[in-house]
Coordinates of C-alpha atoms in Angstrom, one line a residue:
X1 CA 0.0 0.0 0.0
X2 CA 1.5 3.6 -0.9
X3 CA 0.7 4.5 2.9
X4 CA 3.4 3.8 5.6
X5 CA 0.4 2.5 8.0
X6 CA -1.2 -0.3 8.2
X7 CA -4.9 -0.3 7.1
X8 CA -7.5 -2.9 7.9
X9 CA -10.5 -3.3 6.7
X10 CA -13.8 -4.5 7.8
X11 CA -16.4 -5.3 5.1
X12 CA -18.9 -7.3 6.5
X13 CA -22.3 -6.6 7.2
X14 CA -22.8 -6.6 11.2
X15 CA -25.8 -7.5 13.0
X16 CA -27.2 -5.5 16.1
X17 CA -25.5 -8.3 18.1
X18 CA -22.0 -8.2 16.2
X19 CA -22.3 -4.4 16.3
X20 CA -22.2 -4.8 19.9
X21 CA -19.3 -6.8 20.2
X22 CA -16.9 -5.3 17.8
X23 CA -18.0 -1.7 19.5
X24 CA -15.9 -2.4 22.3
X25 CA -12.8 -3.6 20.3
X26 CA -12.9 -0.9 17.6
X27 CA -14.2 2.5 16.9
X28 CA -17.6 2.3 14.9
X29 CA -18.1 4.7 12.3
X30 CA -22.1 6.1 11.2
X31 CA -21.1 6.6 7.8
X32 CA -20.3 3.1 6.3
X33 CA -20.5 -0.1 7.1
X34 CA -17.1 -1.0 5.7
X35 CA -14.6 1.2 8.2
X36 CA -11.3 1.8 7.7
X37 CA -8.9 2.2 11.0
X38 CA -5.5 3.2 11.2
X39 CA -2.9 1.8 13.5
X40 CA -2.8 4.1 15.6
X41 CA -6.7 4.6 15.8
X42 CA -6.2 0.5 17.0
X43 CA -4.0 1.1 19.8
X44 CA -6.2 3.7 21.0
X45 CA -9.2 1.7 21.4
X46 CA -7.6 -1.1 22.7
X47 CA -6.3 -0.1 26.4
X48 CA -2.8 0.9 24.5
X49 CA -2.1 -2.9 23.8
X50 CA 1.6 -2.2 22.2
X51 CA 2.3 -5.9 20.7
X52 CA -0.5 -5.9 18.5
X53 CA 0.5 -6.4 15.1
X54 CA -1.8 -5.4 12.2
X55 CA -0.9 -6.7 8.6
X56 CA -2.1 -4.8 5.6
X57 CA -4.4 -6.9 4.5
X58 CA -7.9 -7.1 4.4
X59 CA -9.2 -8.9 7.7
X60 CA -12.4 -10.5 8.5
X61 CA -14.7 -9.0 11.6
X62 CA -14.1 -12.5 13.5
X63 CA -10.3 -12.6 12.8
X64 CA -9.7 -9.0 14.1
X65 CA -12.1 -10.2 17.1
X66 CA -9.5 -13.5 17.4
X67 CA -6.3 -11.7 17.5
X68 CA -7.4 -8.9 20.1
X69 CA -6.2 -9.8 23.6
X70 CA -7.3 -7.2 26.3
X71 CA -4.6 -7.9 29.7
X72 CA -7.7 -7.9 31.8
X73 CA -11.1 -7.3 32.4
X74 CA -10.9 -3.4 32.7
X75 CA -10.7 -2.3 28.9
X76 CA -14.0 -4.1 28.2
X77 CA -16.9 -2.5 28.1
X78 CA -20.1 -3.4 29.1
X79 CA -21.4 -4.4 26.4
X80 CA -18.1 -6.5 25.3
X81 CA -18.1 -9.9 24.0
X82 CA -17.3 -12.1 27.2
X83 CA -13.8 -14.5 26.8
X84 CA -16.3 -17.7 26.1
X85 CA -17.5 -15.8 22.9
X86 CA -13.5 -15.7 21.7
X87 CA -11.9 -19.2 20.7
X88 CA -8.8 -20.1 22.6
X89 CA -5.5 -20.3 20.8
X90 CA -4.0 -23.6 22.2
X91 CA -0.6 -24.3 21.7
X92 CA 0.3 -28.3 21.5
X93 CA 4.0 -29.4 21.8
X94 CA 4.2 -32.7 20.8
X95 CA 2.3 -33.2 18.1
X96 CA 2.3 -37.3 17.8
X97 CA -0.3 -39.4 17.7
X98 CA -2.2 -38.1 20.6
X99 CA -1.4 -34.5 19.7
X100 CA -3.0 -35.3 16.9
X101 CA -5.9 -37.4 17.9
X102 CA -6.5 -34.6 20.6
X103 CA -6.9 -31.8 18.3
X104 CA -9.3 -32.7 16.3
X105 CA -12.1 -31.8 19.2
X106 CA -10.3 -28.3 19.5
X107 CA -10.9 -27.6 16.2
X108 CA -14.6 -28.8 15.7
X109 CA -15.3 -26.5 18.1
X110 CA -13.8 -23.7 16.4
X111 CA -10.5 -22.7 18.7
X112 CA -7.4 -22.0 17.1
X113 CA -4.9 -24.7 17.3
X114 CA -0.9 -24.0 17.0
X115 CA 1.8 -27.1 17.1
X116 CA 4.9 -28.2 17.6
X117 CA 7.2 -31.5 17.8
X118 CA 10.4 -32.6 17.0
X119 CA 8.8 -34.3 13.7
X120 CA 7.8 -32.7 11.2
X121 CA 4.1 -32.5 10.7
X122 CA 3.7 -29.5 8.2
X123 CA 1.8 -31.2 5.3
X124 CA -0.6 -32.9 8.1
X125 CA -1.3 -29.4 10.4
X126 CA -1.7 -27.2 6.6
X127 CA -4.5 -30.2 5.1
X128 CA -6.1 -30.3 8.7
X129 CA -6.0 -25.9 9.2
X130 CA -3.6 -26.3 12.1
X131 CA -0.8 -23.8 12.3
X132 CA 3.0 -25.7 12.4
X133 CA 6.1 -24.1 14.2
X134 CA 9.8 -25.7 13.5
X135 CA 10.2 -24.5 17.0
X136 CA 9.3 -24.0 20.3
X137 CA 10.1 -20.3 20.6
X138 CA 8.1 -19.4 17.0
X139 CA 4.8 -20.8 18.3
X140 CA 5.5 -19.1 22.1
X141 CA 5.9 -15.7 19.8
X142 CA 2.4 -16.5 19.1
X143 CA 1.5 -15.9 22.5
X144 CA -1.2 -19.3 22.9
X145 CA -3.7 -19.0 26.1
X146 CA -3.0 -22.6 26.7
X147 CA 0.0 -24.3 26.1
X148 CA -1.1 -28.0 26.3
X149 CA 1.9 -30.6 26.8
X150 CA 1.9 -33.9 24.6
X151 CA 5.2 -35.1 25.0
X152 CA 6.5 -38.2 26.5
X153 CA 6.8 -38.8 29.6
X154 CA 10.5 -39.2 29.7
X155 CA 11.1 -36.5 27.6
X156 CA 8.8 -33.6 29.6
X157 CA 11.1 -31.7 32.1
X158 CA 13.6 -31.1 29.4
X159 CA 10.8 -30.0 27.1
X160 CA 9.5 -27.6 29.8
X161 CA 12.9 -26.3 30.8
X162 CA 13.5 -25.1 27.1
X163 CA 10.2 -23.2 26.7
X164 CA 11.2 -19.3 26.3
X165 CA 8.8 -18.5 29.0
X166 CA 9.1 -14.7 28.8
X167 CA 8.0 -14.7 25.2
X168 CA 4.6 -15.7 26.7
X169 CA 1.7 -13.6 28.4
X170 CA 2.1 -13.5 32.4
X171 CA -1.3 -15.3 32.3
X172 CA -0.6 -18.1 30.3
X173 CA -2.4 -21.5 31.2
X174 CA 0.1 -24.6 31.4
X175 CA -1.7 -28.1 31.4
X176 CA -0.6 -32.0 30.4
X177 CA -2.4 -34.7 29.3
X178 CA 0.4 -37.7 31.2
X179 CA -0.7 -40.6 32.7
X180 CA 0.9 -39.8 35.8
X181 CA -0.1 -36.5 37.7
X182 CA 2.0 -35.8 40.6
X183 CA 5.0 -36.2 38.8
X184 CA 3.7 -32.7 36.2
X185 CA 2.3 -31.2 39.1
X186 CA 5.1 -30.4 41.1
X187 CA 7.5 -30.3 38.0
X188 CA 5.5 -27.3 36.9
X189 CA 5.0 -25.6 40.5
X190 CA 9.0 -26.0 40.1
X191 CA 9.5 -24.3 36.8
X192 CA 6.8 -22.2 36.0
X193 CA 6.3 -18.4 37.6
X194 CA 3.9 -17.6 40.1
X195 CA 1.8 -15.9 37.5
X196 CA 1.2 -18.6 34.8
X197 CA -2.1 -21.3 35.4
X198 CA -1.5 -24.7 35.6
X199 CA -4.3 -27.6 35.3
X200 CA -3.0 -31.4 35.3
X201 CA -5.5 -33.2 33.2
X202 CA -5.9 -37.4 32.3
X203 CA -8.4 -38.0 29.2
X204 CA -8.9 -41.9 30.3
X205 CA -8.9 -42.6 26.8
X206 CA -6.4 -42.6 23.9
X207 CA -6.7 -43.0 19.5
X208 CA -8.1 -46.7 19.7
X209 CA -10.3 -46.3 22.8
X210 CA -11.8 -42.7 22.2
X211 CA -12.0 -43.4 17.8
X212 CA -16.0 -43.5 18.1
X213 CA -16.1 -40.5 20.1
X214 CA -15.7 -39.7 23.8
X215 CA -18.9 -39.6 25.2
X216 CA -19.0 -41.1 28.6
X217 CA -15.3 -41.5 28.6
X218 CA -13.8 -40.3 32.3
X219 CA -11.4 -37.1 31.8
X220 CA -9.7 -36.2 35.3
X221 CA -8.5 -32.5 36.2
X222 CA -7.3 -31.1 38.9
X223 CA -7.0 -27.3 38.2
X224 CA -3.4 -27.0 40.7
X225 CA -2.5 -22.8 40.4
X226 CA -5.7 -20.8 39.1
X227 CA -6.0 -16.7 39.6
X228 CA -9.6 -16.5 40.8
X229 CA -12.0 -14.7 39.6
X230 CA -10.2 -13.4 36.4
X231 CA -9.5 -13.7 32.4
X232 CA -7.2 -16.6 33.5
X233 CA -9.7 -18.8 35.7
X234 CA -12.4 -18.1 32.5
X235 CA -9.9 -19.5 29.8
X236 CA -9.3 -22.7 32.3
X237 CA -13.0 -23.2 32.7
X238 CA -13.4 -22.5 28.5
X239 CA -10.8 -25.0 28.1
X240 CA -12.1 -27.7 30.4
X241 CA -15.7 -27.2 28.5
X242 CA -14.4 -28.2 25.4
X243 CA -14.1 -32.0 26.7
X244 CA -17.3 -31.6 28.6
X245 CA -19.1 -30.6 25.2
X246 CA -17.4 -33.9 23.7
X247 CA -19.5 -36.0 26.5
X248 CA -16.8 -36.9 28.6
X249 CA -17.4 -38.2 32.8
X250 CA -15.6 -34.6 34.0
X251 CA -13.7 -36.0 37.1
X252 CA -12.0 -32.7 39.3
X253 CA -9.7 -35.2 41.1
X254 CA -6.3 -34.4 43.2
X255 CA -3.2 -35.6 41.6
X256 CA -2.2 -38.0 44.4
X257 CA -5.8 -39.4 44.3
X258 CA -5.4 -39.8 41.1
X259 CA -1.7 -41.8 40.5
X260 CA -3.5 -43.9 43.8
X261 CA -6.3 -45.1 41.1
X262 CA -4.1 -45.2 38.1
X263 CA -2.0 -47.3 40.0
X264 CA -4.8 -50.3 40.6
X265 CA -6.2 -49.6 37.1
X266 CA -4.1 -48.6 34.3
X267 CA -1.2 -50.2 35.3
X268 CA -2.6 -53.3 36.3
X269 CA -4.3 -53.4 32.8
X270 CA -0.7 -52.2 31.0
X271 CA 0.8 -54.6 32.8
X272 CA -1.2 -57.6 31.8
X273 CA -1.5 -56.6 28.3
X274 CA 1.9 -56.7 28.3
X275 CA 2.3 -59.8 29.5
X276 CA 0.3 -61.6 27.3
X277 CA 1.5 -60.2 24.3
X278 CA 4.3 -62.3 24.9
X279 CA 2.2 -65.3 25.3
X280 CA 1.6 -64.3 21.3
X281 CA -1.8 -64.9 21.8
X282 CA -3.9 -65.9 18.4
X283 CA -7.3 -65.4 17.5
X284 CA -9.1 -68.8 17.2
X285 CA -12.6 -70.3 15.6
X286 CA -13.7 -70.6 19.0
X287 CA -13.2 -67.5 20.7
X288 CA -15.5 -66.8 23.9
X289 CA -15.9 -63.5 24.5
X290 CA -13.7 -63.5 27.7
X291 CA -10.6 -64.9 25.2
X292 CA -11.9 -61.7 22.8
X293 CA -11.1 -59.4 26.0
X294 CA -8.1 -60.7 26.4
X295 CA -7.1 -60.6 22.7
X296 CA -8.4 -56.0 22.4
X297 CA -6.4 -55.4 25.8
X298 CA -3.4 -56.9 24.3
X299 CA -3.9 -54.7 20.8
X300 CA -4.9 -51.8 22.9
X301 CA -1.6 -51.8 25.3
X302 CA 1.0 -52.7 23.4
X303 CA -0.1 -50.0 20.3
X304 CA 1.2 -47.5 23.1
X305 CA 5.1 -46.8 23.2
X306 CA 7.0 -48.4 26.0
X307 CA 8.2 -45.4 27.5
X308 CA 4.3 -44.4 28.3
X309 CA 4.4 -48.2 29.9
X310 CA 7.6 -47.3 31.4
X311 CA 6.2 -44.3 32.7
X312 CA 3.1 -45.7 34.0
X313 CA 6.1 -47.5 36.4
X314 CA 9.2 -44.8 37.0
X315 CA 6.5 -42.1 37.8
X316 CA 4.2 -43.0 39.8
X317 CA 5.3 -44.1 43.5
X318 CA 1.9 -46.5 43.7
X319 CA 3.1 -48.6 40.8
X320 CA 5.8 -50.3 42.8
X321 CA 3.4 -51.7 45.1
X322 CA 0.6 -52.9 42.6
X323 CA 3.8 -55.0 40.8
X324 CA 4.8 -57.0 44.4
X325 CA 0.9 -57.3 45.2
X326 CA 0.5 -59.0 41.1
X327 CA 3.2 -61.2 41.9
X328 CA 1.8 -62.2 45.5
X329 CA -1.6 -62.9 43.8
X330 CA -0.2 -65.1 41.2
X331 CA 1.6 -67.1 43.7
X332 CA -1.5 -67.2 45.1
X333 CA -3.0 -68.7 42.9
X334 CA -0.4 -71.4 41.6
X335 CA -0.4 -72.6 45.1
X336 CA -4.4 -73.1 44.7
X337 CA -3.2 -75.2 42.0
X338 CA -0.8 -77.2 42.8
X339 CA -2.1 -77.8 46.4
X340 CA -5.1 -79.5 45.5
X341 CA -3.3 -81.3 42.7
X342 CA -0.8 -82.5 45.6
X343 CA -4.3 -83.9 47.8
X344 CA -5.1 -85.6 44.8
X345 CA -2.1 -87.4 44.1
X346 CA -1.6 -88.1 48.1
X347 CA -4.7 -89.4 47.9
X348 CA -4.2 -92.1 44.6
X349 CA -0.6 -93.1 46.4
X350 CA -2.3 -94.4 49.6
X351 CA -5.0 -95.8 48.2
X352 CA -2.4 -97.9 46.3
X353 CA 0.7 -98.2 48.3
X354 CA 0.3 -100.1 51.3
X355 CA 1.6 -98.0 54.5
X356 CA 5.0 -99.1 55.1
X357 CA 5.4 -101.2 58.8
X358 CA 2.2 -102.3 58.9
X359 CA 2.2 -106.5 58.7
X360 CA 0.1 -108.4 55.8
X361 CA -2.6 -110.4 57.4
X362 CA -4.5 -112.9 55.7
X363 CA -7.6 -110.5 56.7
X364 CA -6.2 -108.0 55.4
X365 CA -4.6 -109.5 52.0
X366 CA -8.7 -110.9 51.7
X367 CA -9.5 -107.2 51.7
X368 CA -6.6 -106.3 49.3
X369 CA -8.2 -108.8 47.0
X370 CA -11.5 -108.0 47.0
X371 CA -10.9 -104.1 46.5
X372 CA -8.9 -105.2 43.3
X373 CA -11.3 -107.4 42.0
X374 CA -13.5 -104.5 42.7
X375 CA -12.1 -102.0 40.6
X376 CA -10.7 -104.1 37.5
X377 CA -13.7 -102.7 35.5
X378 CA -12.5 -99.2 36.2
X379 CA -10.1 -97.2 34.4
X380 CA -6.6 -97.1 36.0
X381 CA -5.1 -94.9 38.2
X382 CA -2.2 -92.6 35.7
X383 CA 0.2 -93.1 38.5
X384 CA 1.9 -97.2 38.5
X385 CA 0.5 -99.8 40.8
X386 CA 2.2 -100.8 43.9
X387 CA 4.2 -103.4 42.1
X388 CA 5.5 -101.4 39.8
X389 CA 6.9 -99.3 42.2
X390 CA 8.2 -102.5 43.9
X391 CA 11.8 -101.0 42.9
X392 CA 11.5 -97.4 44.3
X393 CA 13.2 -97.3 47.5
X394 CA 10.9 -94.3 48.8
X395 CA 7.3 -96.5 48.2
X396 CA 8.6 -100.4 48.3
X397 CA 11.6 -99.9 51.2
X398 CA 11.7 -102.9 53.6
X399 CA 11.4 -101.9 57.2
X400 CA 14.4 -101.5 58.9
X401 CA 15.1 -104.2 61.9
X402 CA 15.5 -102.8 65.1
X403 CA 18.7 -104.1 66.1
X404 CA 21.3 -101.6 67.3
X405 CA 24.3 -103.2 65.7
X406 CA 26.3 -102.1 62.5
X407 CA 25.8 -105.5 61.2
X408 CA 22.2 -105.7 61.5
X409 CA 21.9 -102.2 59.5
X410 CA 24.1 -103.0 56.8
X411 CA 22.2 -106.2 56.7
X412 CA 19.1 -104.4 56.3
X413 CA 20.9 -102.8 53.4
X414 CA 21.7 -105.2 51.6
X415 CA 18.5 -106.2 51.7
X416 CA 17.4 -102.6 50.0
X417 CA 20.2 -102.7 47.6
X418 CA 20.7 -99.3 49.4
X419 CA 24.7 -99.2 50.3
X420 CA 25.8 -99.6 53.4
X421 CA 25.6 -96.8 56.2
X422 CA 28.4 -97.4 58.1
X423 CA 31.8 -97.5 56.4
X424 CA 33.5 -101.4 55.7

């Protein structure tokens, strides 16, 4: 343009209730509809908001209302849009698969959406209207209301160390979306200033489980450092709607209660997903629906990385516990087993082995050969009769004479065909 200021434009036409809004953002003209405004005009009506930046272009009425941000609640008017009429600009770093997967509900419901990661995701974020930054400090010059963090686990306190922090507004909400939340909490509390928000959230639900939509799905907050009563606590409460609008269980849950829970629950399921993934586990033409279970919560916990398993474990101080109490119960249980297969087998041995030191009567052989006669017609023990077993020394052994002489007890071991006890 052939003048040194920048000129914006707005064309469309404005309802009484849009009239209403934009009033308190920029001066309104009687003359025309389609007002033009210099930068300095701008700053003006704007409580003297220096880091606006206005390109010369023509802008929209609802991008002009987007990019305004008023540094508190005093430079709007009456009549001014409240900060629920506004859409958030949420910055995501880490833009994987959940990044992803997560977004897609910020922009159905119209927020502006800025991202991240150490891949590149340009060609994704510009076919989906997502905004891509090589860097961490490029998408903090954007100056997001919430900066949302996606990253690993492992990788999170070395991603929230290098965040320029003084590139962003004072009132800047920090939340997470880990599996773990003490761990955030207090790595936050450490790092960021007094002045930023912070909010720990959980969506119980990832790509695979929350693909048909979220309704009904648990998503646990616990808003940790919020200034009440302000722009800050309003953006915190706009952001939380978003997954109450999706249909999701809101659960406002403390961070300790919540790695407590976790612990008994999503480790415990991680855990045996992982272990029977390496039973390699196969679909059959039988399947009951149990097996089926079995089968989804091994697809469903091993599609996550093992550093999100991994931290399930480091990062949480429950999850220690929950392994030692697995193991116990699995013990448990094998003992169930083999007990009760020991009383069976204890039982088969005596009913065929003859107690040893107790002397053969004929009344008692009559009984011996009655019982057998008895049972021919049934099917066999699957442990060898008593004569057999006439060889093994710990069923067939010959009582041992009670003399108290060397020669009577190597006697009695030659007997055996044990070798003798006392040396030659």
């Amino acid at each position: 343009m052939a003048s040194a200021a920048a000129v914006v434009t707005v064309s469309s036409p404005l309802t009484c209730h849009n009239k209403a809004q934009t009033r308190a953002i920029l001066p309104q003209s009687s003359a025309s509809n389609s007002t033009t405004f210099t930068n300095s005009s701008i700053r003006s009506s704007i409580c003297k908001f220096s880091k606006l930046r206005l390109q010369s272009v023509l802008v929209k009425r609802t991008h002009v209302l987007n990019q305004v941000r008023c540094p508190s609640d005093s430079c709007l008017g009456s009549d001014s849009p409240t900060v629920d009429s506004l859409p958030l600009r949420i910055g995501i770093i880490g833009f994987g698969n959940f990044g992803q997967f997560i977004s897609k509900a910020f922009k159905r419901q119209g927020h502006i959406v800025l991202a991240t990661s150490r891949s590149d995701y340009s060609e994704y974020c510009q076919h989906n209207g997502i905004e891509f930054y090589r860097n961490i400090d490029a998408l903090c010059e954007e100056q997001p209301d919430v900066i949302l963090v996606c990253s690993s686990i492992l990788s999170t306190e070395t991603v929230l160390r290098g965040i320029p922090l003084h590139k962003l507004r004072s009132d800047t909400i920090f939340a997470d979306v880990l599996s773990v939340k003490q761990f955030p909490r207090n790595l936050f509390l450490e790092v960021l200033p007094s002045e930023f928000g912070i909010v720990c959230t959980h969506p119980m639900f990832g790509p695979e489980s929350g693909k048909h939509g979220w309704a009904g799905l648990p998503f646990v907050y616990d808003k940790v450092r919020m200034a009440q009563s302000t722009v800050q606590e309003q953006k915190c409460a706009q952001f939380l709607s978003i997954f109450e609008q999706e249909g999701c269980t809101m659960v406002e849950m403390s961070c300790e209660e919540h790695d407590r829970h976790a612990a008994g629950s999503q480790f415990i399921t991680h855990t045996i997903g992982r272990i029977l993934s390496h039973l390699n586990l196969e679909s059959t033409p039988i399947n009951t629906k149990g097996y089926e279970t079995l089968l989804q919560l091994t697809e469903n916990t091993v599609s996550d990385s093992f550093d999100l398993y991994y931290g399930l474990f480091m990062y949480n101080v429950n999850a220690t516990e929950q392994i030692e109490n697995l193991d116990r119960a699995f013990e448990t249980v094998k003992q169930k087993l083999f007990g009760r297969l020991h009383d069976i087998l204890r039982k088969q041995i005596v009913e065929r082995v003859p107690l040893q030191g107790t002397s053969s009567s004929s009344s008692s052989t009559t009984t011996r050969e009655q019982m057998k006669k008895k049972n021919s017609n049934k099917a066999t023990y699957f442990l060898p009769s008593s004569q057999q077993m006439k060889d093994l020394s710990s069923f067939a052994m010959t009582p041992l004479p009670r003399g108290n002489n060397d020669e009577d007890v190597n006697v009695a071991a030659s007997h055996t065909n044990e070798p003798s006890l006392v040396p030659r």
